[in-house]
PDB file of C-alpha atoms in Angstrom:
ATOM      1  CA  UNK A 126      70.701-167.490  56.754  1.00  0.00           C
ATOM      2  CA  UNK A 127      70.935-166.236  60.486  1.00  0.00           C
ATOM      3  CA  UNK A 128      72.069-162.820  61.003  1.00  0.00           C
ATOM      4  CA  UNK A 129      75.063-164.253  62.904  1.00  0.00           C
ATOM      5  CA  UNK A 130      76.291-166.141  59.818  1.00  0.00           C
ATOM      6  CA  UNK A 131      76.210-163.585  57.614  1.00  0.00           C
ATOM      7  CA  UNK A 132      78.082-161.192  60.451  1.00  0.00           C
ATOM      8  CA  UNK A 133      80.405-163.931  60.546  1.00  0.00           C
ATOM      9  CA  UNK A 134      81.130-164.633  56.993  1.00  0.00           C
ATOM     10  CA  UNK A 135      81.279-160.797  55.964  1.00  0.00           C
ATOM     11  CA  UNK A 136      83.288-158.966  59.233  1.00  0.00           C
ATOM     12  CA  UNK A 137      85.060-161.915  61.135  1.00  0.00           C
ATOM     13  CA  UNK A 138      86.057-164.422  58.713  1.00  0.00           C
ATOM     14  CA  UNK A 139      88.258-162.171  55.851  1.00  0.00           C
ATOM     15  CA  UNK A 140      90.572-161.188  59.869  1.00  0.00           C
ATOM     16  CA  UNK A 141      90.375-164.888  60.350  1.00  0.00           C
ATOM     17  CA  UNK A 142      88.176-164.847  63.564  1.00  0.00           C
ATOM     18  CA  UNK A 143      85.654-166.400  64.519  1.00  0.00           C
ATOM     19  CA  UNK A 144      82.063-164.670  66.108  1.00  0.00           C
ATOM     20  CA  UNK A 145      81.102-166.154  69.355  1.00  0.00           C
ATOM     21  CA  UNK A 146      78.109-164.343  69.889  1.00  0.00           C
ATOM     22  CA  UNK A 147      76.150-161.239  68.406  1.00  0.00           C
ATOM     23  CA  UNK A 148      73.192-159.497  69.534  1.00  0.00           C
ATOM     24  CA  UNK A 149      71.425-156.630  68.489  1.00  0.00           C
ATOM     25  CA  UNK A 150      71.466-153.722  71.147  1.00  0.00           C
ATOM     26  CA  UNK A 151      70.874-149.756  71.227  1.00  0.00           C
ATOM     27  CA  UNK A 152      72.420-147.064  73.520  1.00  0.00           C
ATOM     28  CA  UNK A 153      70.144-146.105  76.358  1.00  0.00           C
ATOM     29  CA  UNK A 154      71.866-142.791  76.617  1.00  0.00           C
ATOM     30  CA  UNK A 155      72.420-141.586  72.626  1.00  0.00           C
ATOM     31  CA  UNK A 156      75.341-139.419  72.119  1.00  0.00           C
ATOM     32  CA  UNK A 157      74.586-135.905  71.680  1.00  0.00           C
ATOM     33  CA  UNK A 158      77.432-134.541  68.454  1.00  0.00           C
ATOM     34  CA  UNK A 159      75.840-130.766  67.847  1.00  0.00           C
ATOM     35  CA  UNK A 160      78.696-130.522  65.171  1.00  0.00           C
ATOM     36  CA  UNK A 161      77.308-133.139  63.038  1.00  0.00           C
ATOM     37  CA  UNK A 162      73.956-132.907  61.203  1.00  0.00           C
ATOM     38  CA  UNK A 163      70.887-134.676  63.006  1.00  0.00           C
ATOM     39  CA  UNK A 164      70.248-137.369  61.074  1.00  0.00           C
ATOM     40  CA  UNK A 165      72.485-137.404  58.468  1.00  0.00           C
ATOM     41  CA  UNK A 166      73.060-141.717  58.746  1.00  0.00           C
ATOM     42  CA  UNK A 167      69.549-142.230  58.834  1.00  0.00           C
ATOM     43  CA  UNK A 168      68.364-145.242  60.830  1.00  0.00           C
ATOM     44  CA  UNK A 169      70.179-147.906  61.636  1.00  0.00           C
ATOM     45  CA  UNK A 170      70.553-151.667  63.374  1.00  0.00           C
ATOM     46  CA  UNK A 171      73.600-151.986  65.803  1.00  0.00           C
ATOM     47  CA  UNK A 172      75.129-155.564  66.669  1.00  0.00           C
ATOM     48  CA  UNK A 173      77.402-155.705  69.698  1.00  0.00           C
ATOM     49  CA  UNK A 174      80.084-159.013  69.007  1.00  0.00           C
ATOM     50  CA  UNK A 175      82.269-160.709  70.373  1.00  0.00           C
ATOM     51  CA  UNK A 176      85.051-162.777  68.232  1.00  0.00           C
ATOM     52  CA  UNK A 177      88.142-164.839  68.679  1.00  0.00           C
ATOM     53  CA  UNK A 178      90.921-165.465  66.822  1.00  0.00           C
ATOM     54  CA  UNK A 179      91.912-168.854  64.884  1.00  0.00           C
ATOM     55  CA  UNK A 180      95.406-168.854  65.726  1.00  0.00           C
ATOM     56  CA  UNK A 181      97.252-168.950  68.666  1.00  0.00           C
ATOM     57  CA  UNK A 182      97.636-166.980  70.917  1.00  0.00           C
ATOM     58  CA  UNK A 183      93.672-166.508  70.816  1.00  0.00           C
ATOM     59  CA  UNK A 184      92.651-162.911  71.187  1.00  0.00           C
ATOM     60  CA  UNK A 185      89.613-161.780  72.178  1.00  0.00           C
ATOM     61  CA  UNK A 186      87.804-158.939  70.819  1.00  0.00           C
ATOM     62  CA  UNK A 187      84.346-156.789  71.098  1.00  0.00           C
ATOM     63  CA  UNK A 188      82.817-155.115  67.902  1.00  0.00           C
ATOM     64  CA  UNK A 189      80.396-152.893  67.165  1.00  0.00           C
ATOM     65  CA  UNK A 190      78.561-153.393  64.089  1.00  0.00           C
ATOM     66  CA  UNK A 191      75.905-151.241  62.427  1.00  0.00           C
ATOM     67  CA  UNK A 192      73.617-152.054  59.147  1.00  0.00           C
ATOM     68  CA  UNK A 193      71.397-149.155  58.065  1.00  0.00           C
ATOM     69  CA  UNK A 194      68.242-149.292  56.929  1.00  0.00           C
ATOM     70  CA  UNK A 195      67.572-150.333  53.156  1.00  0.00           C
ATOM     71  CA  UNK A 196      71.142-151.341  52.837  1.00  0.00           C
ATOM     72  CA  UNK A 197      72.238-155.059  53.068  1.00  0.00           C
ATOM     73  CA  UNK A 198      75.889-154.177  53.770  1.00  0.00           C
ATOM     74  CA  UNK A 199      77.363-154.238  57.620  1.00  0.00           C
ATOM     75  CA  UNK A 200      79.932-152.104  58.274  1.00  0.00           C
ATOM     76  CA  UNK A 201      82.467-152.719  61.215  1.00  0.00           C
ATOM     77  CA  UNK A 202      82.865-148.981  63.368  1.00  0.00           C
ATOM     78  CA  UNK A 203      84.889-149.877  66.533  1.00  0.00           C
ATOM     79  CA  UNK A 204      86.502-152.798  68.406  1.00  0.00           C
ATOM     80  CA  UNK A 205      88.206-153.064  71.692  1.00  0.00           C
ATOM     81  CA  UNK A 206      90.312-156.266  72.924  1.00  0.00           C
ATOM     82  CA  UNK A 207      89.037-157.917  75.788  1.00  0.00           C
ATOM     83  CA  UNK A 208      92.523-156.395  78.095  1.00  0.00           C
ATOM     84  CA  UNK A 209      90.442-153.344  77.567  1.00  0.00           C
ATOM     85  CA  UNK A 210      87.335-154.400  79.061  1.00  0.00           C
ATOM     86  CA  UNK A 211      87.541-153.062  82.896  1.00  0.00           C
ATOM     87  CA  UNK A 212      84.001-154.058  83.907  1.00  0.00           C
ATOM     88  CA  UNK A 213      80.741-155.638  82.999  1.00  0.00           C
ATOM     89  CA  UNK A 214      77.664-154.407  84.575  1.00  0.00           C
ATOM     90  CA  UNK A 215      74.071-156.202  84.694  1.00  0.00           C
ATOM     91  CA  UNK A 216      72.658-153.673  85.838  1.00  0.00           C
ATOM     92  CA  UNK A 217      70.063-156.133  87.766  1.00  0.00           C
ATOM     93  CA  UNK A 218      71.241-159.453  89.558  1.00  0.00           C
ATOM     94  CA  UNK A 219      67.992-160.370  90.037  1.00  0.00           C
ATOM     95  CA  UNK A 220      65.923-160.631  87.631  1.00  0.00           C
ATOM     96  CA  UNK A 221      66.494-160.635  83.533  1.00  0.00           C
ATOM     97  CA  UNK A 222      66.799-157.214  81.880  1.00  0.00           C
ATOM     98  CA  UNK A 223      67.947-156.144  78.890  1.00  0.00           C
ATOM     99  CA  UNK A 224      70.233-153.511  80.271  1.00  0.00           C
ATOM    100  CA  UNK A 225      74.249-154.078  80.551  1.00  0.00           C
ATOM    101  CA  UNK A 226      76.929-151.826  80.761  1.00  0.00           C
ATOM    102  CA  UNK A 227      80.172-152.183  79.073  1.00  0.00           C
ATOM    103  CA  UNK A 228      83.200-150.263  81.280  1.00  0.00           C
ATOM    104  CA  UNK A 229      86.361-149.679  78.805  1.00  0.00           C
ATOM    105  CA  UNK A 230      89.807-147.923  80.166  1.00  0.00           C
ATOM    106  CA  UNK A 231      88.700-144.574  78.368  1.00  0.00           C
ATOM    107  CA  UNK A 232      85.074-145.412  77.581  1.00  0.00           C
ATOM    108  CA  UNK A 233      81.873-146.457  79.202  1.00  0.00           C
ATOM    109  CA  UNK A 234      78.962-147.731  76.843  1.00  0.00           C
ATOM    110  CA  UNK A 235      75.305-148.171  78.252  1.00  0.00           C
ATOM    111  CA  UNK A 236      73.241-151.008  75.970  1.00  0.00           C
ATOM    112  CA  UNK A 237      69.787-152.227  75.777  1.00  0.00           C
ATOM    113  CA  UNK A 238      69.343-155.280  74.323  1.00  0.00           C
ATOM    114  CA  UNK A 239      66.618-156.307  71.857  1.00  0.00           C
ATOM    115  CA  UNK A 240      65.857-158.359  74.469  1.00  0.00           C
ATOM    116  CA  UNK A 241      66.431-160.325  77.720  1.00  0.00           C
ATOM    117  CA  UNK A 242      67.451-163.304  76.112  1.00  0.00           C
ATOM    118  CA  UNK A 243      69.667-161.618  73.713  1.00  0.00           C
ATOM    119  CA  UNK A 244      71.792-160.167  76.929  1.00  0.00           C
ATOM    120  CA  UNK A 245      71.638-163.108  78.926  1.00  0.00           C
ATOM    121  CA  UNK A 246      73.199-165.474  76.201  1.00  0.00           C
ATOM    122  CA  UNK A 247      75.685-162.490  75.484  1.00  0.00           C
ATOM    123  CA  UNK A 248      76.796-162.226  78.912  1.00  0.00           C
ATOM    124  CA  UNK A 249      77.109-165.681  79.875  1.00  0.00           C
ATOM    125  CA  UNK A 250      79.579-166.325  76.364  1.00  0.00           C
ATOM    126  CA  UNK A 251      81.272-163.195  77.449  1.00  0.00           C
ATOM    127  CA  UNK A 252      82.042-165.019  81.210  1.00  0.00           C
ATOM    128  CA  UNK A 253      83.084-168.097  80.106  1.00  0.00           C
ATOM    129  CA  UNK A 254      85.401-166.916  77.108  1.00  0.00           C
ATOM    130  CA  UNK A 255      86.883-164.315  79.599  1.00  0.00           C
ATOM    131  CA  UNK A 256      87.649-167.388  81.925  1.00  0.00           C
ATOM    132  CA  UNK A 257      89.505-169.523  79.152  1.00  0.00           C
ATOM    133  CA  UNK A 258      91.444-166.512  78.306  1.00  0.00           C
ATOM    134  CA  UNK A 259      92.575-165.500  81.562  1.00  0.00           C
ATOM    135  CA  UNK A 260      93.483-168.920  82.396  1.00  0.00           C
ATOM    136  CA  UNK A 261      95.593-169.053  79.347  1.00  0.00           C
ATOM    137  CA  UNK A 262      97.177-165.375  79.815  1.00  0.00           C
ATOM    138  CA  UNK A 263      98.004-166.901  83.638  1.00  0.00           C
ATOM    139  CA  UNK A 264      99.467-170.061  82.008  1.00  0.00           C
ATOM    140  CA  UNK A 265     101.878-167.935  79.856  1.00  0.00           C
ATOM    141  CA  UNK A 266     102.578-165.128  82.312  1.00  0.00           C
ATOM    142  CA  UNK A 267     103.210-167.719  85.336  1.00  0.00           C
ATOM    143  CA  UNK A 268     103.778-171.215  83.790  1.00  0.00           C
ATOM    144  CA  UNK A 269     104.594-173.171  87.014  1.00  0.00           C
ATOM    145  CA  UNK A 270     100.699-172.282  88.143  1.00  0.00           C
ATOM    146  CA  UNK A 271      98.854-173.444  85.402  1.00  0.00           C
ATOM    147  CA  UNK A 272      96.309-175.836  87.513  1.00  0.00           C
ATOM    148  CA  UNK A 273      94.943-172.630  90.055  1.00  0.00           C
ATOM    149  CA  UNK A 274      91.714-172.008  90.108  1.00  0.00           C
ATOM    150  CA  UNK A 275      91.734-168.207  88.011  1.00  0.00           C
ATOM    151  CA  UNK A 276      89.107-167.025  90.667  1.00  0.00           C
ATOM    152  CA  UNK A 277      91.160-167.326  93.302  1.00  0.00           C
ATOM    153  CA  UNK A 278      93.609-164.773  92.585  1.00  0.00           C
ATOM    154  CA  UNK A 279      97.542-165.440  93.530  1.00  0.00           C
ATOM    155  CA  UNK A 280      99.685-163.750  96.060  1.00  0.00           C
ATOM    156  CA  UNK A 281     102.892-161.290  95.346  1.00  0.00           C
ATOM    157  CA  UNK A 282     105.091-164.573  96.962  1.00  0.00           C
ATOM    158  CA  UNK A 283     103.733-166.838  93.967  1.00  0.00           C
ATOM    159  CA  UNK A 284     103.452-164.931  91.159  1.00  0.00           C
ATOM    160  CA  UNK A 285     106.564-164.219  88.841  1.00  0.00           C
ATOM    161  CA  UNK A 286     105.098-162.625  85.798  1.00  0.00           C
ATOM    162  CA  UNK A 287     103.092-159.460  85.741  1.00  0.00           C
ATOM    163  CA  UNK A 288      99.481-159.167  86.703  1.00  0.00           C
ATOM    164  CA  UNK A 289      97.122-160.096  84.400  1.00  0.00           C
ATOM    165  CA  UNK A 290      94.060-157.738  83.899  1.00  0.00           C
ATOM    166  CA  UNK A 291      90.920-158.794  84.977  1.00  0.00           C
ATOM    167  CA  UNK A 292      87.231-157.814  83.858  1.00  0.00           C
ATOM    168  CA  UNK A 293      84.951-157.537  87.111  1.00  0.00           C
ATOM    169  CA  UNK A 294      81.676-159.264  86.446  1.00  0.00           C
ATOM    170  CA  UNK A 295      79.375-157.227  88.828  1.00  0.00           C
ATOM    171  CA  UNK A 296      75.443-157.284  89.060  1.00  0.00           C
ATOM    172  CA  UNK A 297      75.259-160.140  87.028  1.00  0.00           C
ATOM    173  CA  UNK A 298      73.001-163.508  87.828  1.00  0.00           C
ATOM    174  CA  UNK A 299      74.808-166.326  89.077  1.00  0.00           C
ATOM    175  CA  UNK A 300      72.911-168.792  86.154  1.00  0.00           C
ATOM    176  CA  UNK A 301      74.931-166.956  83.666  1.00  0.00           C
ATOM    177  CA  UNK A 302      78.200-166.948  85.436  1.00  0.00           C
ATOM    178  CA  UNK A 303      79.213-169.898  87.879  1.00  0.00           C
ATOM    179  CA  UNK A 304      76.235-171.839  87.761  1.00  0.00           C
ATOM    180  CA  UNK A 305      75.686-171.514  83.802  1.00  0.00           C
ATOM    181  CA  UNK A 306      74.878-174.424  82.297  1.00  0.00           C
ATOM    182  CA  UNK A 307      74.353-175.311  78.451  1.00  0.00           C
ATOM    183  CA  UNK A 308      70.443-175.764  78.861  1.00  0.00           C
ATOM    184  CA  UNK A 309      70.092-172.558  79.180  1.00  0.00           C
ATOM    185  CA  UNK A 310      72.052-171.117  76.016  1.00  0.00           C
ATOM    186  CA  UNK A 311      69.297-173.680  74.420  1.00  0.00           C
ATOM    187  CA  UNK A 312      66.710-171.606  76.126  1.00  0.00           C
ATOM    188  CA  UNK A 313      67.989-168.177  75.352  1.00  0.00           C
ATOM    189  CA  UNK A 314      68.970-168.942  71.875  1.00  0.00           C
ATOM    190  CA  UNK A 315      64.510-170.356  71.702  1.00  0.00           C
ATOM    191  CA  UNK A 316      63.112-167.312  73.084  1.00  0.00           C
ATOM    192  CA  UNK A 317      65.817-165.031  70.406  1.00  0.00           C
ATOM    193  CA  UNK A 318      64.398-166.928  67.586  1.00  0.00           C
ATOM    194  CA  UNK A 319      60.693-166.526  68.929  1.00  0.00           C
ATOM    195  CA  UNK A 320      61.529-162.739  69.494  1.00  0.00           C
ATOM    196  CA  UNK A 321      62.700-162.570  66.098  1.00  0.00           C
ATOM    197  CA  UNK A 322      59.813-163.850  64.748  1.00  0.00           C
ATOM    198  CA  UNK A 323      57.590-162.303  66.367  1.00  0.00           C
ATOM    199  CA  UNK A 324      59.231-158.906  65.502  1.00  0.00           C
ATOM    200  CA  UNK A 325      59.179-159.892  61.732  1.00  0.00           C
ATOM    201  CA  UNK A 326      55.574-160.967  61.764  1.00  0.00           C
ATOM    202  CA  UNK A 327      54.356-157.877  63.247  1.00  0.00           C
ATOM    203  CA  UNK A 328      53.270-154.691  61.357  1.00  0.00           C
ATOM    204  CA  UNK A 329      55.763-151.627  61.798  1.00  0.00           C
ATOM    205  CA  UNK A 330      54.067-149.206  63.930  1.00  0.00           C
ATOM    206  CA  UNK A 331      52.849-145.847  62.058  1.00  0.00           C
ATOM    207  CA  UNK A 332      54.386-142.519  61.824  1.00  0.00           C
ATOM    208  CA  UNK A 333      52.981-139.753  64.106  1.00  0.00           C
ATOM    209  CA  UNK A 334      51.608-137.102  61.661  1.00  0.00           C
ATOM    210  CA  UNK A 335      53.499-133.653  61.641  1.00  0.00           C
ATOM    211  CA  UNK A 336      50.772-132.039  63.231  1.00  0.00           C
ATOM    212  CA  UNK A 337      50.280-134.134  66.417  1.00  0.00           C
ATOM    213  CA  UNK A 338      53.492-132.390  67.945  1.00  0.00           C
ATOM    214  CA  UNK A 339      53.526-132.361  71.868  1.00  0.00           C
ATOM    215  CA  UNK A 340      53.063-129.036  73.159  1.00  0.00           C
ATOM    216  CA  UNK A 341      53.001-127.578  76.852  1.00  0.00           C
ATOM    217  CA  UNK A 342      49.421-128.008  77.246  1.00  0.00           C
ATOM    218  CA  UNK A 343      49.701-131.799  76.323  1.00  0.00           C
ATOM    219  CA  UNK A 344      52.024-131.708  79.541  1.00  0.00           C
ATOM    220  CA  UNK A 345      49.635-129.488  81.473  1.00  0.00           C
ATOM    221  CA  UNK A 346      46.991-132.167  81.248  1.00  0.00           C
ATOM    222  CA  UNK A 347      44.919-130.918  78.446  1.00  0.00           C
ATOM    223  CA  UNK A 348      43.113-132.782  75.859  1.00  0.00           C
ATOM    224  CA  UNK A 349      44.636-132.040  72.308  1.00  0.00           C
ATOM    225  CA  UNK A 350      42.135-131.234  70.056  1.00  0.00           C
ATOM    226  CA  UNK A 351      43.801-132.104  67.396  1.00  0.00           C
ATOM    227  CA  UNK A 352      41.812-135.086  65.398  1.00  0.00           C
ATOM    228  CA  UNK A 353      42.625-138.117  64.310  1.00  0.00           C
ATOM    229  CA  UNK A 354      43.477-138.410  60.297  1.00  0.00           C
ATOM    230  CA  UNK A 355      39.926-137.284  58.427  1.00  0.00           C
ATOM    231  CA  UNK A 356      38.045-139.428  57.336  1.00  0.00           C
ATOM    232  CA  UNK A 357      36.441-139.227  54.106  1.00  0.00           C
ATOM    233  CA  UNK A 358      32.363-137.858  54.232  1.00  0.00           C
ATOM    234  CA  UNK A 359      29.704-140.354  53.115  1.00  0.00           C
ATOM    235  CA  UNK A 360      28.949-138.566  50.936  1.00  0.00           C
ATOM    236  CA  UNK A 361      31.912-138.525  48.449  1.00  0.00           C
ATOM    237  CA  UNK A 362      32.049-142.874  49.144  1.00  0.00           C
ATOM    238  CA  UNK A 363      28.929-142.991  47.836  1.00  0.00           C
ATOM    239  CA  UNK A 364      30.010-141.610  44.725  1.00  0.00           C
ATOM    240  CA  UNK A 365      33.070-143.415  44.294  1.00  0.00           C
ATOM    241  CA  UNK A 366      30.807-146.585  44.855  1.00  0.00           C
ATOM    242  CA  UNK A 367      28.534-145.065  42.245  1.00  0.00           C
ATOM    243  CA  UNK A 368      31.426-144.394  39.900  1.00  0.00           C
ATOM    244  CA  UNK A 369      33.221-147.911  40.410  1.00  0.00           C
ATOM    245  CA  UNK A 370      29.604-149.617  39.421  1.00  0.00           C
ATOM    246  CA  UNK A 371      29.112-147.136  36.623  1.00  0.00           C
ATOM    247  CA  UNK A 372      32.414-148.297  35.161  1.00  0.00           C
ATOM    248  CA  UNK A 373      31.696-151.963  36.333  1.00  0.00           C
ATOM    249  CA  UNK A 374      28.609-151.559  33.879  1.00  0.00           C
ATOM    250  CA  UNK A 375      30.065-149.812  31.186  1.00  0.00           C
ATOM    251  CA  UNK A 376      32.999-152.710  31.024  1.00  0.00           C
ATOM    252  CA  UNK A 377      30.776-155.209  30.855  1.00  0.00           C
ATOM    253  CA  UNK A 378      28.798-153.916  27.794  1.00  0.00           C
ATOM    254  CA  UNK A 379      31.964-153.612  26.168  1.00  0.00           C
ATOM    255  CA  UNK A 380      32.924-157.630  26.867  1.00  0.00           C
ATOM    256  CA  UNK A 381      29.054-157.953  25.677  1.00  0.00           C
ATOM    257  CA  UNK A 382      29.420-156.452  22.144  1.00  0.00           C
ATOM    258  CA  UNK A 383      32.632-158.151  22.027  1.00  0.00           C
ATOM    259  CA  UNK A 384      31.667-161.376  22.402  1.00  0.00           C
ATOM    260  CA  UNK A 385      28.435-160.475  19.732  1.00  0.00           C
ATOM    261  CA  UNK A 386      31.086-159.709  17.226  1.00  0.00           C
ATOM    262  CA  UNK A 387      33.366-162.692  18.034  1.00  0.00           C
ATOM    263  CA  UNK A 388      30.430-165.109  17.396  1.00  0.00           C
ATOM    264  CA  UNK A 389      29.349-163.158  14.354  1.00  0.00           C
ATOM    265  CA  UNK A 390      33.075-163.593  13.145  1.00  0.00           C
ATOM    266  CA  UNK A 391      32.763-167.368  13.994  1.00  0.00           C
ATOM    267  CA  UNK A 392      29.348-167.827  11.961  1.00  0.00           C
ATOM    268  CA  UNK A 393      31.089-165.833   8.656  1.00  0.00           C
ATOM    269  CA  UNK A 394      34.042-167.961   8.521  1.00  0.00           C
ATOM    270  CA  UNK A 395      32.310-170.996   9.146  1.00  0.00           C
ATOM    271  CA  UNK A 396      29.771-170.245   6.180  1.00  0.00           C
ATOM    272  CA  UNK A 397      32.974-169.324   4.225  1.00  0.00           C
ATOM    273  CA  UNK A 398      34.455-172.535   4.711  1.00  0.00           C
ATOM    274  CA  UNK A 399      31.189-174.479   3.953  1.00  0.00           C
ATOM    275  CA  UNK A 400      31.232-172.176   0.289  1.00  0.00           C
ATOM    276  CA  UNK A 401      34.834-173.099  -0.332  1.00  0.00           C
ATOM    277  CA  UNK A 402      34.433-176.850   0.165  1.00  0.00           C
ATOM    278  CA  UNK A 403      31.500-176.792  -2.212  1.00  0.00           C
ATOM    279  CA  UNK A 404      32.760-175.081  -5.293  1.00  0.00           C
ATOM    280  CA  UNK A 405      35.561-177.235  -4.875  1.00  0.00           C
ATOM    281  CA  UNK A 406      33.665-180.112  -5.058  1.00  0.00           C
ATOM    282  CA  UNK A 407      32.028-179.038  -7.930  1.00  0.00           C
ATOM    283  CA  UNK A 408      35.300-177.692  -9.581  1.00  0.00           C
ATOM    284  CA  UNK A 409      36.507-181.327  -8.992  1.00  0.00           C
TER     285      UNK A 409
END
């Protein structure tokens, strides 16, 4: 099961909503809290969303979702309705990047993206949803307009309800905005599940050791001389290979006299049988 199902089927679904489209991102600027203790959470695996709700009047709504390490759970920390959302930022029009920023009224959140992919499909669901639901806010804040175009915004003469609050779109490619198309939510979603796989297939990398710490002479230009993990001499493998055919040897002796005794058990019985069958022949 996809990491969007279960998402889906253990945050969204008990509200009755429905996800949309979830990616796994990271802050490029962490939060510095000096009144909590460093690492008391321990590592974790944050999921930006975005959901809808099943009934009408649809809502839209942008959750942050964390999972920490060794635990299966997901827990649900903040959420923000799209009205909220003041501006989306790609950061880079053009070219792919996993870099967006997310501009609320009080808040502004800088994300990185697993990867390109994962930020392209999330902005592009982002546009379009954003589209249906302004259209639909227009519709029921100025019913008599409900066949403009929302991009072309109205003038104080035609519009009788209040404004409607838009998210700007800025630095964003136009292939995931006006001239998205479905094939290429087929080729984002590919090159996730490649990512993903390639990710899982990998080895984790290794922990620095304590003592490799960087120090101002790293940053000076000098060598560390601080060695790689020792090694064990030659001459202490030799006799661990000497000890490991030692009790190779002694093993097999044992399985040896073993199997001397198990045939000498084999020949006693056998004679034992042929003496029981003959004094009962005779006895008969």
């Amino acid at each position: 099961m996809s990491i969007q199902s279960v998402i889906n089927r253990e945050i969204f679904a008990p509200s009755d909503q429905k996800l949309l489209v979830a990616i796994e991102a990271k802050r490029r600027n962490k939060r510095k809290l000096p009144f909590l203790a460093a690492g008391r959470e321990g590592k974790y695996k944050t999921f930006i969303c975005l959901s809808a709700t099943n009934k009408p009047p649809v809502q839209l709504f942008i959750t942050k979702v964390k999972q920490f390490e060794g635990s299966p759970r997901l827990i649900k920390r903040s959420q923000w309705n799209v009205d909220q959302l003041r501006q989306v930022n790609g950061v880079n029009p053009n070219r792919d990047c996993p870099e967006f920023d997310l501009v609320f009224d009080r808040s502004l959140d800088q994300w990185m993206a697993a990867s390109d992919a994962e930020k392209c499909m999330f902005i592009q669901v982002l546009y379009h949803a954003c589209q249906n639901y302004w259209m639909a806010k227009d519709v029921q804040a100025n019913p008599g307009e409900a066949g403009r175009d929302p991009q072309k915004p109205a003038g104080p003469e035609s519009r009788k309800g209040p404004a409607v609050p838009r998210t700007n779109f800025i630095n964003c490619q136009s292939k995931l905005m006006e001239d998205a198309c479905t094939m290429n939510m087929v080729i984002y979603r590919c090159k996730i599940f490649l990512n993903r796989m390639k990710s899982t297939m990998l080895p984790p990398p290794r922990p620095r050791p304590a003592g490799q710490a960087k120090s101002g002479a790293k940053s000076a230009g000098v060598k560390s001389r601080t060695s790689s993990p020792a090694r064990p001499p030659r001459g202490s493998m030799k006799k661990a290979v000497r000890r490991a055919s030692q009790a190779l040897g002694e093993r097999g002796d044992r399985l040896w006299r073993a199997e001397d005794k198990t045939a000498h058990m084999m020949d006693s019985a056998r004679l034992f049988s042929n003496t029981a069958h003959k004094v009962r022949t005779r006895t008969v």
